[in-house]
PDB file of C-alpha atoms in Angstrom:
ATOM      1  CA  UNK A   1      55.968  43.668  12.312  1.00 71.00           C
ATOM      2  CA  UNK A   2      52.914  42.612  10.304  1.00 76.00           C
ATOM      3  CA  UNK A   3      51.725  44.677   7.361  1.00 79.00           C
ATOM      4  CA  UNK A   4      48.033  45.105   6.784  1.00 80.00           C
ATOM      5  CA  UNK A   5      46.186  46.622   3.799  1.00 84.00           C
ATOM      6  CA  UNK A   6      42.777  48.467   3.931  1.00 85.00           C
ATOM      7  CA  UNK A   7      40.346  46.738   1.701  1.00 84.00           C
ATOM      8  CA  UNK A   8      38.694  48.573  -1.103  1.00 82.00           C
ATOM      9  CA  UNK A   9      35.389  50.478  -0.653  1.00 79.00           C
ATOM     10  CA  UNK A  10      32.933  50.077   0.847  1.00 82.00           C
ATOM     11  CA  UNK A  11      34.849  48.162   3.446  1.00 81.00           C
ATOM     12  CA  UNK A  12      37.579  51.007   3.620  1.00 81.00           C
ATOM     13  CA  UNK A  13      35.216  52.960   5.550  1.00 82.00           C
ATOM     14  CA  UNK A  14      35.722  50.782   8.526  1.00 83.00           C
ATOM     15  CA  UNK A  15      39.647  51.006   8.434  1.00 84.00           C
ATOM     16  CA  UNK A  16      39.457  54.338  10.496  1.00 83.00           C
ATOM     17  CA  UNK A  17      37.571  53.042  13.310  1.00 84.00           C
ATOM     18  CA  UNK A  18      39.167  51.868  16.539  1.00 82.00           C
ATOM     19  CA  UNK A  19      37.159  48.841  16.740  1.00 83.00           C
ATOM     20  CA  UNK A  20      38.457  47.711  13.453  1.00 83.00           C
ATOM     21  CA  UNK A  21      42.371  47.889  14.332  1.00 86.00           C
ATOM     22  CA  UNK A  22      44.215  45.149  12.629  1.00 84.00           C
ATOM     23  CA  UNK A  23      44.950  42.155  14.823  1.00 79.00           C
ATOM     24  CA  UNK A  24      42.886  43.364  17.771  1.00 77.00           C
ATOM     25  CA  UNK A  25      41.080  41.044  20.032  1.00 76.00           C
ATOM     26  CA  UNK A  26      38.019  43.516  20.331  1.00 74.00           C
ATOM     27  CA  UNK A  27      34.675  43.226  18.654  1.00 80.00           C
ATOM     28  CA  UNK A  28      33.735  39.842  16.898  1.00 80.00           C
ATOM     29  CA  UNK A  29      30.811  38.935  14.735  1.00 80.00           C
ATOM     30  CA  UNK A  30      29.872  35.227  14.375  1.00 82.00           C
ATOM     31  CA  UNK A  31      32.933  34.421  16.544  1.00 80.00           C
ATOM     32  CA  UNK A  32      35.320  36.073  13.957  1.00 82.00           C
ATOM     33  CA  UNK A  33      37.178  39.460  14.694  1.00 84.00           C
ATOM     34  CA  UNK A  34      35.585  42.206  12.655  1.00 85.00           C
ATOM     35  CA  UNK A  35      38.681  43.873  11.772  1.00 83.00           C
ATOM     36  CA  UNK A  36      39.076  41.028   9.004  1.00 85.00           C
ATOM     37  CA  UNK A  37      36.150  42.656   7.384  1.00 85.00           C
ATOM     38  CA  UNK A  38      38.370  45.892   6.840  1.00 83.00           C
ATOM     39  CA  UNK A  39      41.844  44.697   6.619  1.00 85.00           C
ATOM     40  CA  UNK A  40      43.907  42.010   4.848  1.00 83.00           C
ATOM     41  CA  UNK A  41      47.042  40.700   6.138  1.00 78.00           C
ATOM     42  CA  UNK A  42      49.859  41.279   3.568  1.00 77.00           C
ATOM     43  CA  UNK A  43      53.018  39.938   5.255  1.00 75.00           C
ATOM     44  CA  UNK A  44      55.693  40.470   7.615  1.00 72.00           C
ATOM     45  CA  UNK A  45      58.203  43.445   7.786  1.00 75.00           C
ATOM     46  CA  UNK A  46      61.329  44.420   9.514  1.00 68.00           C
ATOM     47  CA  UNK A  47      62.883  48.090   9.675  1.00 69.00           C
ATOM     48  CA  UNK A  48      61.557  51.150   8.100  1.00 69.00           C
ATOM     49  CA  UNK A  49      60.111  52.123   4.680  1.00 65.00           C
ATOM     50  CA  UNK A  50      62.548  54.423   3.017  1.00 68.00           C
ATOM     51  CA  UNK A  51      61.347  56.844   0.529  1.00 67.00           C
ATOM     52  CA  UNK A  52      61.723  56.032  -3.203  1.00 64.00           C
ATOM     53  CA  UNK A  53      63.063  58.448  -5.838  1.00 62.00           C
ATOM     54  CA  UNK A  54      60.855  61.067  -7.605  1.00 60.00           C
ATOM     55  CA  UNK A  55      59.369  59.057 -10.643  1.00 55.00           C
ATOM     56  CA  UNK A  56      60.868  60.311 -13.894  1.00 58.00           C
ATOM     57  CA  UNK A  57      58.936  60.813 -17.161  1.00 54.00           C
ATOM     58  CA  UNK A  58      60.577  59.571 -20.407  1.00 57.00           C
ATOM     59  CA  UNK A  59      58.927  60.899 -23.488  1.00 55.00           C
ATOM     60  CA  UNK A  60      60.668  58.420 -25.824  1.00 52.00           C
ATOM     61  CA  UNK A  61      58.852  55.576 -23.856  1.00 55.00           C
ATOM     62  CA  UNK A  62      55.365  56.746 -24.348  1.00 60.00           C
ATOM     63  CA  UNK A  63      52.704  54.871 -26.552  1.00 68.00           C
ATOM     64  CA  UNK A  64      49.908  56.421 -28.649  1.00 77.00           C
ATOM     65  CA  UNK A  65      46.755  57.472 -27.058  1.00 84.00           C
ATOM     66  CA  UNK A  66      43.460  55.487 -27.220  1.00 86.00           C
ATOM     67  CA  UNK A  67      40.322  57.315 -27.829  1.00 86.00           C
ATOM     68  CA  UNK A  68      39.645  60.234 -25.562  1.00 87.00           C
ATOM     69  CA  UNK A  69      37.023  59.725 -22.698  1.00 87.00           C
ATOM     70  CA  UNK A  70      33.425  59.844 -23.967  1.00 87.00           C
ATOM     71  CA  UNK A  71      30.675  59.747 -21.288  1.00 83.00           C
ATOM     72  CA  UNK A  72      28.259  58.406 -23.924  1.00 88.00           C
ATOM     73  CA  UNK A  73      30.364  55.182 -24.111  1.00 88.00           C
ATOM     74  CA  UNK A  74      29.296  52.155 -22.202  1.00 89.00           C
ATOM     75  CA  UNK A  75      32.712  51.282 -20.964  1.00 90.00           C
ATOM     76  CA  UNK A  76      33.598  47.632 -19.669  1.00 88.00           C
ATOM     77  CA  UNK A  77      36.130  45.486 -18.066  1.00 91.00           C
ATOM     78  CA  UNK A  78      39.609  45.999 -19.750  1.00 91.00           C
ATOM     79  CA  UNK A  79      38.559  49.064 -21.828  1.00 91.00           C
ATOM     80  CA  UNK A  80      41.150  51.616 -22.316  1.00 91.00           C
ATOM     81  CA  UNK A  81      40.632  55.491 -22.796  1.00 89.00           C
ATOM     82  CA  UNK A  82      42.788  58.557 -22.484  1.00 88.00           C
ATOM     83  CA  UNK A  83      42.289  62.165 -20.945  1.00 87.00           C
ATOM     84  CA  UNK A  84      44.602  64.998 -22.072  1.00 86.00           C
ATOM     85  CA  UNK A  85      44.320  68.027 -19.855  1.00 81.00           C
ATOM     86  CA  UNK A  86      43.851  71.423 -21.519  1.00 83.00           C
ATOM     87  CA  UNK A  87      47.288  72.726 -22.311  1.00 82.00           C
ATOM     88  CA  UNK A  88      49.251  69.414 -22.002  1.00 80.00           C
ATOM     89  CA  UNK A  89      51.457  67.720 -24.560  1.00 78.00           C
ATOM     90  CA  UNK A  90      50.934  64.212 -23.037  1.00 82.00           C
ATOM     91  CA  UNK A  91      47.671  62.377 -22.255  1.00 85.00           C
ATOM     92  CA  UNK A  92      47.044  59.727 -19.647  1.00 88.00           C
ATOM     93  CA  UNK A  93      45.687  56.269 -20.302  1.00 88.00           C
ATOM     94  CA  UNK A  94      43.236  54.692 -17.938  1.00 91.00           C
ATOM     95  CA  UNK A  95      41.798  50.963 -18.043  1.00 92.00           C
ATOM     96  CA  UNK A  96      38.651  50.087 -16.667  1.00 92.00           C
ATOM     97  CA  UNK A  97      39.019  47.669 -13.831  1.00 91.00           C
ATOM     98  CA  UNK A  98      37.420  44.033 -13.885  1.00 89.00           C
ATOM     99  CA  UNK A  99      34.070  43.081 -12.323  1.00 85.00           C
ATOM    100  CA  UNK A 100      32.328  44.282 -10.052  1.00 85.00           C
ATOM    101  CA  UNK A 101      34.065  47.569 -10.352  1.00 85.00           C
ATOM    102  CA  UNK A 102      33.704  47.725 -14.048  1.00 87.00           C
ATOM    103  CA  UNK A 103      30.071  48.497 -13.610  1.00 87.00           C
ATOM    104  CA  UNK A 104      30.865  51.806 -12.477  1.00 88.00           C
ATOM    105  CA  UNK A 105      33.266  52.881 -15.490  1.00 89.00           C
ATOM    106  CA  UNK A 106      30.280  53.734 -17.723  1.00 86.00           C
ATOM    107  CA  UNK A 107      29.080  56.414 -15.054  1.00 87.00           C
ATOM    108  CA  UNK A 108      30.170  60.051 -15.659  1.00 84.00           C
ATOM    109  CA  UNK A 109      30.424  60.333 -11.812  1.00 85.00           C
ATOM    110  CA  UNK A 110      33.450  57.968 -12.245  1.00 86.00           C
ATOM    111  CA  UNK A 111      35.495  59.651 -14.909  1.00 86.00           C
ATOM    112  CA  UNK A 112      39.038  59.305 -14.362  1.00 86.00           C
ATOM    113  CA  UNK A 113      41.073  62.300 -12.999  1.00 80.00           C
ATOM    114  CA  UNK A 114      37.948  64.182 -12.107  1.00 76.00           C
ATOM    115  CA  UNK A 115      37.689  66.289  -8.867  1.00 73.00           C
ATOM    116  CA  UNK A 116      34.175  65.236  -8.741  1.00 72.00           C
ATOM    117  CA  UNK A 117      32.527  62.719  -6.337  1.00 76.00           C
ATOM    118  CA  UNK A 118      34.541  61.421  -3.425  1.00 76.00           C
ATOM    119  CA  UNK A 119      34.257  58.848  -0.675  1.00 77.00           C
ATOM    120  CA  UNK A 120      35.973  59.346   2.486  1.00 77.00           C
ATOM    121  CA  UNK A 121      38.099  62.079   0.928  1.00 76.00           C
ATOM    122  CA  UNK A 122      39.150  59.872  -2.039  1.00 80.00           C
ATOM    123  CA  UNK A 123      37.990  60.384  -5.549  1.00 83.00           C
ATOM    124  CA  UNK A 124      35.577  57.340  -6.458  1.00 84.00           C
ATOM    125  CA  UNK A 125      37.069  57.140  -9.828  1.00 86.00           C
ATOM    126  CA  UNK A 126      39.753  55.234  -8.271  1.00 86.00           C
ATOM    127  CA  UNK A 127      37.483  52.438  -7.642  1.00 87.00           C
ATOM    128  CA  UNK A 128      36.668  51.870 -11.307  1.00 88.00           C
ATOM    129  CA  UNK A 129      39.723  52.859 -13.321  1.00 90.00           C
ATOM    130  CA  UNK A 130      43.515  52.136 -13.244  1.00 90.00           C
ATOM    131  CA  UNK A 131      46.103  54.584 -14.408  1.00 88.00           C
ATOM    132  CA  UNK A 132      48.058  52.838 -17.085  1.00 86.00           C
ATOM    133  CA  UNK A 133      50.691  55.488 -18.170  1.00 84.00           C
ATOM    134  CA  UNK A 134      51.310  58.598 -20.279  1.00 83.00           C
ATOM    135  CA  UNK A 135      50.622  58.774 -24.142  1.00 84.00           C
ATOM    136  CA  UNK A 136      50.956  61.051 -27.106  1.00 79.00           C
ATOM    137  CA  UNK A 137      49.267  61.091 -30.592  1.00 74.00           C
ATOM    138  CA  UNK A 138      46.781  58.355 -31.405  1.00 69.00           C
ATOM    139  CA  UNK A 139      46.456  54.722 -31.767  1.00 63.00           C
ATOM    140  CA  UNK A 140      44.888  55.146 -35.268  1.00 59.00           C
ATOM    141  CA  UNK A 141      46.064  52.769 -38.133  1.00 60.00           C
ATOM    142  CA  UNK A 142      48.860  54.208 -40.249  1.00 59.00           C
ATOM    143  CA  UNK A 143      48.115  55.058 -43.836  1.00 63.00           C
ATOM    144  CA  UNK A 144      47.895  52.404 -46.610  1.00 65.00           C
ATOM    145  CA  UNK A 145      51.267  51.708 -48.076  1.00 63.00           C
ATOM    146  CA  UNK A 146      52.021  53.237 -51.498  1.00 65.00           C
ATOM    147  CA  UNK A 147      53.844  51.564 -54.360  1.00 63.00           C
ATOM    148  CA  UNK A 148      56.925  53.133 -55.852  1.00 64.00           C
ATOM    149  CA  UNK A 149      57.869  51.123 -59.092  1.00 63.00           C
ATOM    150  CA  UNK A 150      61.192  52.999 -58.961  1.00 60.00           C
ATOM    151  CA  UNK A 151      62.011  51.313 -55.828  1.00 61.00           C
ATOM    152  CA  UNK A 152      61.476  47.543 -56.389  1.00 60.00           C
ATOM    153  CA  UNK A 153      63.594  44.816 -55.144  1.00 61.00           C
ATOM    154  CA  UNK A 154      63.831  41.483 -56.921  1.00 67.00           C
ATOM    155  CA  UNK A 155      60.877  38.925 -55.810  1.00 74.00           C
ATOM    156  CA  UNK A 156      61.589  36.052 -54.046  1.00 77.00           C
ATOM    157  CA  UNK A 157      60.054  32.572 -55.317  1.00 80.00           C
ATOM    158  CA  UNK A 158      56.395  32.553 -56.061  1.00 83.00           C
ATOM    159  CA  UNK A 159      54.171  30.936 -53.576  1.00 83.00           C
ATOM    160  CA  UNK A 160      54.266  27.128 -53.598  1.00 85.00           C
ATOM    161  CA  UNK A 161      51.776  25.365 -51.484  1.00 85.00           C
ATOM    162  CA  UNK A 162      54.040  22.268 -51.320  1.00 90.00           C
ATOM    163  CA  UNK A 163      56.719  24.245 -49.293  1.00 86.00           C
ATOM    164  CA  UNK A 164      56.629  24.300 -45.475  1.00 85.00           C
ATOM    165  CA  UNK A 165      57.126  27.956 -44.946  1.00 82.00           C
ATOM    166  CA  UNK A 166      58.654  29.046 -41.534  1.00 82.00           C
ATOM    167  CA  UNK A 167      59.135  32.045 -39.525  1.00 81.00           C
ATOM    168  CA  UNK A 168      60.933  34.783 -41.579  1.00 80.00           C
ATOM    169  CA  UNK A 169      60.695  32.972 -45.087  1.00 82.00           C
ATOM    170  CA  UNK A 170      59.526  35.251 -47.882  1.00 82.00           C
ATOM    171  CA  UNK A 171      57.667  34.363 -50.952  1.00 81.00           C
ATOM    172  CA  UNK A 172      55.828  36.530 -53.691  1.00 81.00           C
ATOM    173  CA  UNK A 173      52.493  36.410 -55.504  1.00 82.00           C
ATOM    174  CA  UNK A 174      52.070  38.113 -58.837  1.00 82.00           C
ATOM    175  CA  UNK A 175      48.423  38.704 -59.669  1.00 81.00           C
ATOM    176  CA  UNK A 176      47.212  37.872 -63.102  1.00 85.00           C
ATOM    177  CA  UNK A 177      47.784  40.791 -65.399  1.00 84.00           C
ATOM    178  CA  UNK A 178      50.054  42.644 -63.022  1.00 78.00           C
ATOM    179  CA  UNK A 179      53.682  43.506 -63.722  1.00 76.00           C
ATOM    180  CA  UNK A 180      54.809  43.669 -60.250  1.00 73.00           C
ATOM    181  CA  UNK A 181      54.553  41.090 -57.723  1.00 76.00           C
ATOM    182  CA  UNK A 182      53.801  41.300 -53.721  1.00 80.00           C
ATOM    183  CA  UNK A 183      56.231  39.978 -51.408  1.00 80.00           C
ATOM    184  CA  UNK A 184      54.954  38.275 -48.159  1.00 80.00           C
ATOM    185  CA  UNK A 185      57.010  37.266 -45.003  1.00 80.00           C
ATOM    186  CA  UNK A 186      55.866  34.400 -42.678  1.00 82.00           C
ATOM    187  CA  UNK A 187      55.350  35.403 -39.169  1.00 75.00           C
TER     188      UNK A 187
END
C-alpha cells in the first residue's frame, strides 16, 4: 500500500472531500491532480498498524517549567511557555512553531490546550504550538552560592596567562586584599 498524510490547515479542509482522494485520476487543475493540494505521499507500507502501548509518565525525567502562558506576551518562533491546569502537580510545555504558523502564537485564540476555537472539529492552537513535554517547578536561576570558610579546599596554582589550560583544568585567583581565593575550572 501507499501512505498519504493530510496537509496542515487550510489545505486539510479538502482531505474529507471525495474529489481529493489520494492518487485518484479525478479532478485536475492546470493539468495536475487536485488531490496533491491536500495530501502528501509519505511512503509505502505492508501489513497493518499495531497499536502501541500506552505512554507512561516518569516524574524523574521532567524538566523545570518555563514561564506560564501570558496572553499579553508577543510569542514568536521557538518561544516556550507552560500551562499548569488547576489542581495538577505537573505542567505542560509548549513551543511556538516556525513561520508562518508562529504568527498565531501571540493570539489568545491559539492558547495551547484551550477548548476554544476549532477548525473542522480540531483545536486551532495545534496549528501554532507543539507539545514538548511535562514540567515541574521553574527554570529560574538558582540562588547565588555562599562562601563557607570552614569548608575550604586547598587552592590550585594561581592563574598564569602563559599556561595553555584545557578542559577540566583548575586554577585559582585571589583578589588583592582577600584571604581566600576563588577556584575556576576550564570548560
